[in-house]
Amino acid sequence: MPHSSAFVSNRSTYDLAGQNCAETTKAYHKKGVVYLVGAGSGDPELLTLKALRVMQRADVVLYDSLVSEDILDMCALTAEKIFVGKRRANHALPQEGINELLVKHALANKTVVRLKGGDPFIFGRGGEELQEVVRHGIYFESIPGITAASAAASRAGIPLTHRDHAQSVQFVTACKKLGEPNTDYSELLDSTQTVVFYMGLHRLDEMTKGLIAAGRDSETPFAIISHASLPTQQVLIGTLKDIAEQQASANLPTPALLIMGDVVTLHAEFAEFNLGTLVAPTIEASCI
């Protein structure tokens, strides 16, 4: 992966013709503007061109803990960068405080970039933040990012859908609001469906037992993908009944994504020719 300096050195010349949206928006509105930007899974090469352009015109950047340093370095050199990250049971700033900062800087006629890991509208609280922004009459634009499920599955060689294995896919959070566990397992029992769990690694044992008790086949293939799309990505392959035990030995670090379903079996079929797998370690359940 090229170092971000290659991107930074082009900062002064990069633009999309006629798309100087930050200045255009500010010309029509006395208030500033908020750009809700998905930073993707961490690999700077997976950032969208539109996200890059907006980041390079930011006056203020509010960024999360899952935004990599390489991506943060691609923001405007003159931008004020404010860390507002959240990790499990450790929030640098409460959500209300983040909302207040967005409004404060936008009302000061600044171009504000709210930079979030993954996609802001997939378990990223992007909708909550925009609700506060529009309550104050502030204009916004939401720019999607590559969510962890897509990045992790692509690099690991696990297609989320496949005509022979999965006709649908669900994205599920392991935790509800205020940290309450999500135990709605009855909707996750279809063997023709892939299920992707976000923020579930710390509840892995409880979740797998709950799924089996609810009726999901204990032999269902299961994968843990840690550090999706980064050079440090690791993949652990097992089944619903043994993946928690395998993780207890392997101890893959967070952030990690969980994928359950028959599509996980394709990881082994593709592995020999998958460049993403060849440069990222994979731990098969049988090898532990």
PDB file of C-alpha atoms in Angstrom:
ATOM      1  CA  MET A   1       0.000   0.000   0.000  1.00  0.00           C
ATOM      2  CA  PRO A   2       1.503   3.393  -0.932  1.00  0.00           C
ATOM      3  CA  HIS A   3       2.143   5.837   1.871  1.00  0.00           C
ATOM      4  CA  SER A   4      -0.367   8.649   2.143  1.00  0.00           C
ATOM      5  CA  SER A   5       2.314  11.200   1.194  1.00  0.00           C
ATOM      6  CA  ALA A   6       1.673  10.245  -2.431  1.00  0.00           C
ATOM      7  CA  PHE A   7      -1.872  11.518  -1.997  1.00  0.00           C
ATOM      8  CA  VAL A   8      -0.877  14.547   0.049  1.00  0.00           C
ATOM      9  CA  SER A   9       1.621  15.734  -2.561  1.00  0.00           C
ATOM     10  CA  ASN A  10      -1.209  15.962  -5.115  1.00  0.00           C
ATOM     11  CA  ARG A  11      -3.466  17.863  -2.786  1.00  0.00           C
ATOM     12  CA  SER A  12      -3.063  21.228  -4.526  1.00  0.00           C
ATOM     13  CA  THR A  13      -3.925  19.926  -7.993  1.00  0.00           C
ATOM     14  CA  TYR A  14      -6.686  17.413  -7.313  1.00  0.00           C
ATOM     15  CA  ASP A  15     -10.228  18.495  -8.121  1.00  0.00           C
ATOM     16  CA  LEU A  16     -13.283  17.308  -9.989  1.00  0.00           C
ATOM     17  CA  ALA A  17     -14.182  19.758 -12.728  1.00  0.00           C
ATOM     18  CA  GLY A  18     -16.869  22.191 -11.642  1.00  0.00           C
ATOM     19  CA  GLN A  19     -17.373  20.420  -8.293  1.00  0.00           C
ATOM     20  CA  ASN A  20     -16.013  22.987  -5.833  1.00  0.00           C
ATOM     21  CA  CYS A  21     -18.970  22.220  -3.594  1.00  0.00           C
ATOM     22  CA  ALA A  22     -17.692  23.598  -0.293  1.00  0.00           C
ATOM     23  CA  GLU A  23     -17.225  27.121  -1.614  1.00  0.00           C
ATOM     24  CA  THR A  24     -20.382  26.922  -3.737  1.00  0.00           C
ATOM     25  CA  THR A  25     -22.521  25.895  -0.793  1.00  0.00           C
ATOM     26  CA  LYS A  26     -21.101  28.624   1.446  1.00  0.00           C
ATOM     27  CA  ALA A  27     -21.761  31.218  -1.241  1.00  0.00           C
ATOM     28  CA  TYR A  28     -25.479  30.486  -1.120  1.00  0.00           C
ATOM     29  CA  HIS A  29     -25.884  30.092   2.635  1.00  0.00           C
ATOM     30  CA  LYS A  30     -24.709  32.297   5.445  1.00  0.00           C
ATOM     31  CA  LYS A  31     -24.146  29.321   7.724  1.00  0.00           C
ATOM     32  CA  GLY A  32     -21.384  26.809   7.229  1.00  0.00           C
ATOM     33  CA  VAL A  33     -21.951  23.299   5.974  1.00  0.00           C
ATOM     34  CA  VAL A  34     -21.441  19.835   7.437  1.00  0.00           C
ATOM     35  CA  TYR A  35     -20.061  16.979   5.367  1.00  0.00           C
ATOM     36  CA  LEU A  36     -20.683  13.565   6.864  1.00  0.00           C
ATOM     37  CA  VAL A  37     -17.845  11.545   5.343  1.00  0.00           C
ATOM     38  CA  GLY A  38     -17.249   7.813   5.422  1.00  0.00           C
ATOM     39  CA  ALA A  39     -13.526   7.182   5.787  1.00  0.00           C
ATOM     40  CA  GLY A  40     -13.903   3.533   4.871  1.00  0.00           C
ATOM     41  CA  SER A  41     -12.217   0.611   6.553  1.00  0.00           C
ATOM     42  CA  GLY A  42      -8.766   2.137   7.050  1.00  0.00           C
ATOM     43  CA  ASP A  43      -6.969   1.547   3.759  1.00  0.00           C
ATOM     44  CA  PRO A  44      -6.491   5.042   2.251  1.00  0.00           C
ATOM     45  CA  GLU A  45      -6.761   3.617  -1.268  1.00  0.00           C
ATOM     46  CA  LEU A  46     -10.383   2.659  -0.556  1.00  0.00           C
ATOM     47  CA  LEU A  47     -11.392   6.258   0.170  1.00  0.00           C
ATOM     48  CA  THR A  48     -13.730   7.750  -2.431  1.00  0.00           C
ATOM     49  CA  LEU A  49     -12.527  10.613  -4.603  1.00  0.00           C
ATOM     50  CA  LYS A  50     -15.418  12.765  -3.423  1.00  0.00           C
ATOM     51  CA  ALA A  51     -14.515  12.174   0.219  1.00  0.00           C
ATOM     52  CA  LEU A  52     -10.916  13.133  -0.510  1.00  0.00           C
ATOM     53  CA  ARG A  53     -11.922  16.366  -2.239  1.00  0.00           C
ATOM     54  CA  VAL A  54     -14.146  17.444   0.643  1.00  0.00           C
ATOM     55  CA  MET A  55     -11.513  16.540   3.245  1.00  0.00           C
ATOM     56  CA  GLN A  56      -8.984  18.724   1.459  1.00  0.00           C
ATOM     57  CA  ARG A  57     -11.299  21.748   1.799  1.00  0.00           C
ATOM     58  CA  ALA A  58     -12.229  21.301   5.448  1.00  0.00           C
ATOM     59  CA  ASP A  59     -11.905  24.049   8.030  1.00  0.00           C
ATOM     60  CA  VAL A  60     -12.645  21.640  10.870  1.00  0.00           C
ATOM     61  CA  VAL A  61     -12.434  17.839  10.993  1.00  0.00           C
ATOM     62  CA  LEU A  62     -14.125  15.859  13.745  1.00  0.00           C
ATOM     63  CA  TYR A  63     -12.733  12.340  13.493  1.00  0.00           C
ATOM     64  CA  ASP A  64     -13.287   8.955  15.123  1.00  0.00           C
ATOM     65  CA  SER A  65     -10.856   6.436  16.583  1.00  0.00           C
ATOM     66  CA  LEU A  66     -11.222   4.086  13.604  1.00  0.00           C
ATOM     67  CA  VAL A  67      -9.982   6.722  11.148  1.00  0.00           C
ATOM     68  CA  SER A  68      -6.419   5.749  10.264  1.00  0.00           C
ATOM     69  CA  GLU A  69      -3.541   8.203  10.518  1.00  0.00           C
ATOM     70  CA  ASP A  70      -2.891   7.856   6.781  1.00  0.00           C
ATOM     71  CA  ILE A  71      -6.426   9.027   6.027  1.00  0.00           C
ATOM     72  CA  LEU A  72      -6.344  11.818   8.596  1.00  0.00           C
ATOM     73  CA  ASP A  73      -3.136  13.106   6.981  1.00  0.00           C
ATOM     74  CA  MET A  74      -5.036  13.528   3.733  1.00  0.00           C
ATOM     75  CA  CYS A  75      -7.231  16.265   5.216  1.00  0.00           C
ATOM     76  CA  ALA A  76      -6.403  19.925   4.600  1.00  0.00           C
ATOM     77  CA  LEU A  77      -3.158  20.870   6.310  1.00  0.00           C
ATOM     78  CA  THR A  78      -4.804  23.980   7.724  1.00  0.00           C
ATOM     79  CA  ALA A  79      -7.843  22.182   9.128  1.00  0.00           C
ATOM     80  CA  GLU A  80      -8.449  22.058  12.857  1.00  0.00           C
ATOM     81  CA  LYS A  81      -8.571  18.361  13.741  1.00  0.00           C
ATOM     82  CA  ILE A  82     -10.625  17.349  16.776  1.00  0.00           C
ATOM     83  CA  PHE A  83     -10.633  13.770  18.098  1.00  0.00           C
ATOM     84  CA  VAL A  84     -14.108  12.645  19.190  1.00  0.00           C
ATOM     85  CA  GLY A  85     -13.568   8.892  19.005  1.00  0.00           C
ATOM     86  CA  LYS A  86     -15.494   6.140  20.690  1.00  0.00           C
ATOM     87  CA  ARG A  87     -14.318   2.663  21.549  1.00  0.00           C
ATOM     88  CA  ARG A  88     -15.987   0.025  23.680  1.00  0.00           C
ATOM     89  CA  ALA A  89     -16.861   1.619  27.073  1.00  0.00           C
ATOM     90  CA  ASN A  90     -14.476   4.498  26.321  1.00  0.00           C
ATOM     91  CA  HIS A  91     -15.897   7.623  24.688  1.00  0.00           C
ATOM     92  CA  ALA A  92     -13.656  10.656  24.252  1.00  0.00           C
ATOM     93  CA  LEU A  93     -16.773  12.808  24.089  1.00  0.00           C
ATOM     94  CA  PRO A  94     -20.456  11.928  24.626  1.00  0.00           C
ATOM     95  CA  GLN A  95     -22.661  11.940  21.540  1.00  0.00           C
ATOM     96  CA  GLU A  96     -24.360  15.122  22.684  1.00  0.00           C
ATOM     97  CA  GLY A  97     -20.983  16.838  22.828  1.00  0.00           C
ATOM     98  CA  ILE A  98     -20.144  15.787  19.275  1.00  0.00           C
ATOM     99  CA  ASN A  99     -23.484  17.118  18.080  1.00  0.00           C
ATOM    100  CA  GLU A 100     -22.802  20.436  19.793  1.00  0.00           C
ATOM    101  CA  LEU A 101     -19.388  20.749  18.136  1.00  0.00           C
ATOM    102  CA  LEU A 102     -20.845  20.120  14.688  1.00  0.00           C
ATOM    103  CA  VAL A 103     -23.432  22.836  15.197  1.00  0.00           C
ATOM    104  CA  LYS A 104     -21.022  25.273  16.827  1.00  0.00           C
ATOM    105  CA  HIS A 105     -18.480  25.203  13.992  1.00  0.00           C
ATOM    106  CA  ALA A 106     -21.074  25.189  11.214  1.00  0.00           C
ATOM    107  CA  LEU A 107     -22.814  28.223  12.720  1.00  0.00           C
ATOM    108  CA  ALA A 108     -19.404  29.925  12.688  1.00  0.00           C
ATOM    109  CA  ASN A 109     -19.552  29.648   8.874  1.00  0.00           C
ATOM    110  CA  LYS A 110     -16.974  26.855   8.644  1.00  0.00           C
ATOM    111  CA  THR A 111     -16.793  23.835   6.389  1.00  0.00           C
ATOM    112  CA  VAL A 112     -17.059  20.976   8.840  1.00  0.00           C
ATOM    113  CA  VAL A 113     -16.094  17.414   7.959  1.00  0.00           C
ATOM    114  CA  ARG A 114     -17.402  14.729  10.278  1.00  0.00           C
ATOM    115  CA  LEU A 115     -15.008  11.893   9.433  1.00  0.00           C
ATOM    116  CA  LYS A 116     -16.210   8.436  10.434  1.00  0.00           C
ATOM    117  CA  GLY A 117     -14.724   4.989   9.959  1.00  0.00           C
ATOM    118  CA  GLY A 118     -16.614   2.785   7.528  1.00  0.00           C
ATOM    119  CA  ASP A 119     -19.917   4.222   6.343  1.00  0.00           C
ATOM    120  CA  PRO A 120     -21.658   6.844   8.493  1.00  0.00           C
ATOM    121  CA  PHE A 121     -25.101   5.328   7.924  1.00  0.00           C
ATOM    122  CA  ILE A 122     -24.151   1.764   8.909  1.00  0.00           C
ATOM    123  CA  PHE A 123     -23.925   1.656  12.705  1.00  0.00           C
ATOM    124  CA  GLY A 124     -22.103   4.990  12.617  1.00  0.00           C
ATOM    125  CA  ARG A 125     -24.672   7.267  14.324  1.00  0.00           C
ATOM    126  CA  GLY A 126     -24.630   9.440  11.219  1.00  0.00           C
ATOM    127  CA  GLY A 127     -28.398   9.797  11.220  1.00  0.00           C
ATOM    128  CA  GLU A 128     -28.427  10.992  14.823  1.00  0.00           C
ATOM    129  CA  GLU A 129     -25.834  13.663  14.111  1.00  0.00           C
ATOM    130  CA  LEU A 130     -27.637  14.924  11.035  1.00  0.00           C
ATOM    131  CA  GLN A 131     -30.865  15.208  12.998  1.00  0.00           C
ATOM    132  CA  GLU A 132     -29.144  17.731  15.262  1.00  0.00           C
ATOM    133  CA  VAL A 133     -27.566  19.546  12.315  1.00  0.00           C
ATOM    134  CA  VAL A 134     -30.852  20.100  10.479  1.00  0.00           C
ATOM    135  CA  ARG A 135     -32.618  21.189  13.686  1.00  0.00           C
ATOM    136  CA  HIS A 136     -30.346  24.237  13.526  1.00  0.00           C
ATOM    137  CA  GLY A 137     -31.038  24.901   9.847  1.00  0.00           C
ATOM    138  CA  ILE A 138     -27.585  23.777   8.709  1.00  0.00           C
ATOM    139  CA  TYR A 139     -27.081  22.259   5.279  1.00  0.00           C
ATOM    140  CA  PHE A 140     -25.246  18.957   4.946  1.00  0.00           C
ATOM    141  CA  GLU A 141     -24.102  16.341   2.502  1.00  0.00           C
ATOM    142  CA  SER A 142     -23.504  12.687   3.343  1.00  0.00           C
ATOM    143  CA  ILE A 143     -20.686  10.938   1.481  1.00  0.00           C
ATOM    144  CA  PRO A 144     -20.679   7.144   1.784  1.00  0.00           C
ATOM    145  CA  GLY A 145     -17.674   5.056   2.729  1.00  0.00           C
ATOM    146  CA  ILE A 146     -16.818   1.402   2.269  1.00  0.00           C
ATOM    147  CA  THR A 147     -18.278  -0.313   5.308  1.00  0.00           C
ATOM    148  CA  ALA A 148     -16.227  -2.881   7.220  1.00  0.00           C
ATOM    149  CA  ALA A 149     -18.415  -5.759   6.016  1.00  0.00           C
ATOM    150  CA  SER A 150     -17.600  -5.081   2.365  1.00  0.00           C
ATOM    151  CA  ALA A 151     -13.909  -4.418   2.988  1.00  0.00           C
ATOM    152  CA  ALA A 152     -13.376  -7.426   5.231  1.00  0.00           C
ATOM    153  CA  ALA A 153     -15.313  -9.843   3.050  1.00  0.00           C
ATOM    154  CA  SER A 154     -13.653  -8.696  -0.176  1.00  0.00           C
ATOM    155  CA  ARG A 155     -10.105  -9.015   1.082  1.00  0.00           C
ATOM    156  CA  ALA A 156     -10.763 -12.329   2.823  1.00  0.00           C
ATOM    157  CA  GLY A 157     -12.420 -13.802  -0.261  1.00  0.00           C
ATOM    158  CA  ILE A 158     -15.814 -14.290   1.375  1.00  0.00           C
ATOM    159  CA  PRO A 159     -18.573 -13.055  -0.954  1.00  0.00           C
ATOM    160  CA  LEU A 160     -21.480 -11.811   1.122  1.00  0.00           C
ATOM    161  CA  THR A 161     -23.949 -13.172  -1.424  1.00  0.00           C
ATOM    162  CA  HIS A 162     -23.624 -16.070  -3.852  1.00  0.00           C
ATOM    163  CA  ARG A 163     -26.335 -17.743  -5.896  1.00  0.00           C
ATOM    164  CA  ASP A 164     -25.410 -21.185  -4.559  1.00  0.00           C
ATOM    165  CA  HIS A 165     -25.007 -20.161  -0.915  1.00  0.00           C
ATOM    166  CA  ALA A 166     -26.732 -16.955   0.149  1.00  0.00           C
ATOM    167  CA  GLN A 167     -29.625 -15.042  -1.387  1.00  0.00           C
ATOM    168  CA  SER A 168     -29.581 -12.263   1.184  1.00  0.00           C
ATOM    169  CA  VAL A 169     -27.353 -10.639   3.770  1.00  0.00           C
ATOM    170  CA  GLN A 170     -28.070  -8.976   7.096  1.00  0.00           C
ATOM    171  CA  PHE A 171     -25.931  -6.427   8.903  1.00  0.00           C
ATOM    172  CA  VAL A 172     -26.535  -6.770  12.639  1.00  0.00           C
ATOM    173  CA  THR A 173     -25.177  -4.866  15.614  1.00  0.00           C
ATOM    174  CA  ALA A 174     -24.297  -6.913  18.678  1.00  0.00           C
ATOM    175  CA  CYS A 175     -25.197  -4.030  20.977  1.00  0.00           C
ATOM    176  CA  LYS A 176     -28.231  -1.782  21.094  1.00  0.00           C
ATOM    177  CA  LYS A 177     -28.422   1.739  22.480  1.00  0.00           C
ATOM    178  CA  LEU A 178     -26.848   2.246  25.918  1.00  0.00           C
ATOM    179  CA  GLY A 179     -24.872  -0.971  25.519  1.00  0.00           C
ATOM    180  CA  GLU A 180     -27.840  -3.321  25.817  1.00  0.00           C
ATOM    181  CA  PRO A 181     -27.014  -6.661  24.132  1.00  0.00           C
ATOM    182  CA  ASN A 182     -28.864  -7.533  20.946  1.00  0.00           C
ATOM    183  CA  THR A 183     -30.390 -10.985  21.515  1.00  0.00           C
ATOM    184  CA  ASP A 184     -32.889 -11.005  18.648  1.00  0.00           C
ATOM    185  CA  TYR A 185     -31.601 -14.322  17.283  1.00  0.00           C
ATOM    186  CA  SER A 186     -34.898 -15.605  15.889  1.00  0.00           C
ATOM    187  CA  GLU A 187     -34.468 -13.493  12.727  1.00  0.00           C
ATOM    188  CA  LEU A 188     -31.006 -14.943  12.014  1.00  0.00           C
ATOM    189  CA  LEU A 189     -31.778 -18.625  11.464  1.00  0.00           C
ATOM    190  CA  ASP A 190     -32.134 -18.795   7.674  1.00  0.00           C
ATOM    191  CA  SER A 191     -29.355 -20.989   6.254  1.00  0.00           C
ATOM    192  CA  THR A 192     -29.590 -19.211   2.878  1.00  0.00           C
ATOM    193  CA  GLN A 193     -28.682 -15.895   4.488  1.00  0.00           C
ATOM    194  CA  THR A 194     -25.312 -14.406   5.379  1.00  0.00           C
ATOM    195  CA  VAL A 195     -25.209 -12.558   8.691  1.00  0.00           C
ATOM    196  CA  VAL A 196     -22.559  -9.952   9.467  1.00  0.00           C
ATOM    197  CA  PHE A 197     -22.144  -8.879  13.079  1.00  0.00           C
ATOM    198  CA  TYR A 198     -20.637  -5.515  13.933  1.00  0.00           C
ATOM    199  CA  MET A 199     -19.142  -4.866  17.384  1.00  0.00           C
ATOM    200  CA  GLY A 200     -19.659  -8.468  18.439  1.00  0.00           C
ATOM    201  CA  LEU A 201     -16.225  -9.836  19.309  1.00  0.00           C
ATOM    202  CA  HIS A 202     -16.576  -9.238  23.043  1.00  0.00           C
ATOM    203  CA  ARG A 203     -19.942 -11.044  23.023  1.00  0.00           C
ATOM    204  CA  LEU A 204     -18.860 -13.902  20.775  1.00  0.00           C
ATOM    205  CA  ASP A 205     -19.391 -16.762  23.243  1.00  0.00           C
ATOM    206  CA  GLU A 206     -22.783 -15.484  24.373  1.00  0.00           C
ATOM    207  CA  MET A 207     -23.920 -14.833  20.796  1.00  0.00           C
ATOM    208  CA  THR A 208     -22.890 -18.205  19.364  1.00  0.00           C
ATOM    209  CA  LYS A 209     -24.569 -20.083  22.203  1.00  0.00           C
ATOM    210  CA  GLY A 210     -27.686 -17.954  21.772  1.00  0.00           C
ATOM    211  CA  LEU A 211     -27.840 -18.625  18.048  1.00  0.00           C
ATOM    212  CA  ILE A 212     -27.502 -22.376  18.518  1.00  0.00           C
ATOM    213  CA  ALA A 213     -30.153 -22.344  21.250  1.00  0.00           C
ATOM    214  CA  ALA A 214     -32.464 -20.413  18.915  1.00  0.00           C
ATOM    215  CA  GLY A 215     -32.079 -23.047  16.213  1.00  0.00           C
ATOM    216  CA  ARG A 216     -29.175 -22.082  13.948  1.00  0.00           C
ATOM    217  CA  ASP A 217     -27.168 -25.133  12.861  1.00  0.00           C
ATOM    218  CA  SER A 218     -24.071 -25.447  15.055  1.00  0.00           C
ATOM    219  CA  GLU A 219     -22.012 -26.471  11.980  1.00  0.00           C
ATOM    220  CA  THR A 220     -22.704 -23.148  10.252  1.00  0.00           C
ATOM    221  CA  PRO A 221     -19.384 -21.752   8.954  1.00  0.00           C
ATOM    222  CA  PHE A 222     -18.192 -18.707  10.871  1.00  0.00           C
ATOM    223  CA  ALA A 223     -15.377 -16.215  10.333  1.00  0.00           C
ATOM    224  CA  ILE A 224     -13.751 -13.491  12.401  1.00  0.00           C
ATOM    225  CA  ILE A 225     -11.932 -10.813  10.412  1.00  0.00           C
ATOM    226  CA  SER A 226      -9.761  -8.445  12.400  1.00  0.00           C
ATOM    227  CA  HIS A 227      -8.389  -5.106  11.128  1.00  0.00           C
ATOM    228  CA  ALA A 228     -10.324  -5.279   7.868  1.00  0.00           C
ATOM    229  CA  SER A 229      -8.391  -4.189   4.748  1.00  0.00           C
ATOM    230  CA  LEU A 230      -5.277  -3.176   6.706  1.00  0.00           C
ATOM    231  CA  PRO A 231      -1.846  -4.833   6.458  1.00  0.00           C
ATOM    232  CA  THR A 232      -2.540  -6.265   9.922  1.00  0.00           C
ATOM    233  CA  GLN A 233      -5.749  -8.026   8.836  1.00  0.00           C
ATOM    234  CA  GLN A 234      -6.188 -11.534  10.254  1.00  0.00           C
ATOM    235  CA  VAL A 235      -8.865 -14.108   9.483  1.00  0.00           C
ATOM    236  CA  LEU A 236     -10.049 -16.879  11.797  1.00  0.00           C
ATOM    237  CA  ILE A 237     -12.226 -19.624  10.294  1.00  0.00           C
ATOM    238  CA  GLY A 238     -14.392 -22.016  12.296  1.00  0.00           C
ATOM    239  CA  THR A 239     -17.994 -22.977  12.886  1.00  0.00           C
ATOM    240  CA  LEU A 240     -20.735 -21.591  15.055  1.00  0.00           C
ATOM    241  CA  LYS A 241     -20.078 -24.219  17.730  1.00  0.00           C
ATOM    242  CA  ASP A 242     -16.294 -23.792  17.962  1.00  0.00           C
ATOM    243  CA  ILE A 243     -15.436 -20.251  16.875  1.00  0.00           C
ATOM    244  CA  ALA A 244     -15.545 -18.856  20.433  1.00  0.00           C
ATOM    245  CA  GLU A 245     -13.094 -21.513  21.607  1.00  0.00           C
ATOM    246  CA  GLN A 246     -10.842 -20.834  18.618  1.00  0.00           C
ATOM    247  CA  GLN A 247     -10.892 -17.112  19.353  1.00  0.00           C
ATOM    248  CA  ALA A 248      -9.987 -17.756  22.986  1.00  0.00           C
ATOM    249  CA  SER A 249      -6.758 -19.313  21.685  1.00  0.00           C
ATOM    250  CA  ALA A 250      -6.106 -17.057  18.691  1.00  0.00           C
ATOM    251  CA  ASN A 251      -7.053 -13.812  20.453  1.00  0.00           C
ATOM    252  CA  LEU A 252      -7.585 -11.740  17.306  1.00  0.00           C
ATOM    253  CA  PRO A 253      -7.725  -8.044  18.248  1.00  0.00           C
ATOM    254  CA  THR A 254     -10.471  -5.505  17.745  1.00  0.00           C
ATOM    255  CA  PRO A 255     -11.819  -3.935  15.655  1.00  0.00           C
ATOM    256  CA  ALA A 256     -13.174  -7.143  14.216  1.00  0.00           C
ATOM    257  CA  LEU A 257     -16.120  -8.232  12.121  1.00  0.00           C
ATOM    258  CA  LEU A 258     -18.001 -11.537  12.362  1.00  0.00           C
ATOM    259  CA  ILE A 259     -19.438 -13.311   9.313  1.00  0.00           C
ATOM    260  CA  MET A 260     -21.783 -16.301   9.624  1.00  0.00           C
ATOM    261  CA  GLY A 261     -23.051 -18.396   6.734  1.00  0.00           C
ATOM    262  CA  ASP A 262     -22.179 -20.914   4.040  1.00  0.00           C
ATOM    263  CA  VAL A 263     -20.317 -18.272   2.013  1.00  0.00           C
ATOM    264  CA  VAL A 264     -17.478 -18.552   4.549  1.00  0.00           C
ATOM    265  CA  THR A 265     -16.547 -21.906   2.957  1.00  0.00           C
ATOM    266  CA  LEU A 266     -15.460 -20.055  -0.188  1.00  0.00           C
ATOM    267  CA  HIS A 267     -12.579 -18.496   1.716  1.00  0.00           C
ATOM    268  CA  ALA A 268     -10.611 -21.754   1.497  1.00  0.00           C
ATOM    269  CA  GLU A 269     -11.552 -22.287  -2.147  1.00  0.00           C
ATOM    270  CA  PHE A 270     -10.191 -18.886  -3.129  1.00  0.00           C
ATOM    271  CA  ALA A 271      -7.260 -18.668  -0.709  1.00  0.00           C
ATOM    272  CA  GLU A 272      -4.485 -19.973  -2.974  1.00  0.00           C
ATOM    273  CA  PHE A 273      -5.141 -17.279  -5.570  1.00  0.00           C
ATOM    274  CA  ASN A 274      -6.393 -14.422  -3.374  1.00  0.00           C
ATOM    275  CA  LEU A 275      -3.703 -11.760  -3.090  1.00  0.00           C
ATOM    276  CA  GLY A 276      -5.496 -10.319  -0.079  1.00  0.00           C
ATOM    277  CA  THR A 277      -5.256 -13.660   1.716  1.00  0.00           C
ATOM    278  CA  LEU A 278      -1.654 -14.228   0.690  1.00  0.00           C
ATOM    279  CA  VAL A 279      -0.536 -11.048   2.455  1.00  0.00           C
ATOM    280  CA  ALA A 280      -2.825 -11.389   5.484  1.00  0.00           C
ATOM    281  CA  PRO A 281      -2.579 -14.328   7.898  1.00  0.00           C
ATOM    282  CA  THR A 282      -5.451 -16.802   8.091  1.00  0.00           C
ATOM    283  CA  ILE A 283      -5.957 -19.137  11.015  1.00  0.00           C
ATOM    284  CA  GLU A 284      -8.011 -22.218  10.217  1.00  0.00           C
ATOM    285  CA  ALA A 285      -9.933 -23.718  13.108  1.00  0.00           C
ATOM    286  CA  SER A 286      -8.344 -27.128  12.591  1.00  0.00           C
ATOM    287  CA  CYS A 287      -4.851 -25.679  12.982  1.00  0.00           C
ATOM    288  CA  ILE A 288      -5.301 -24.378  16.525  1.00  0.00           C
TER     289      ILE A 288
END
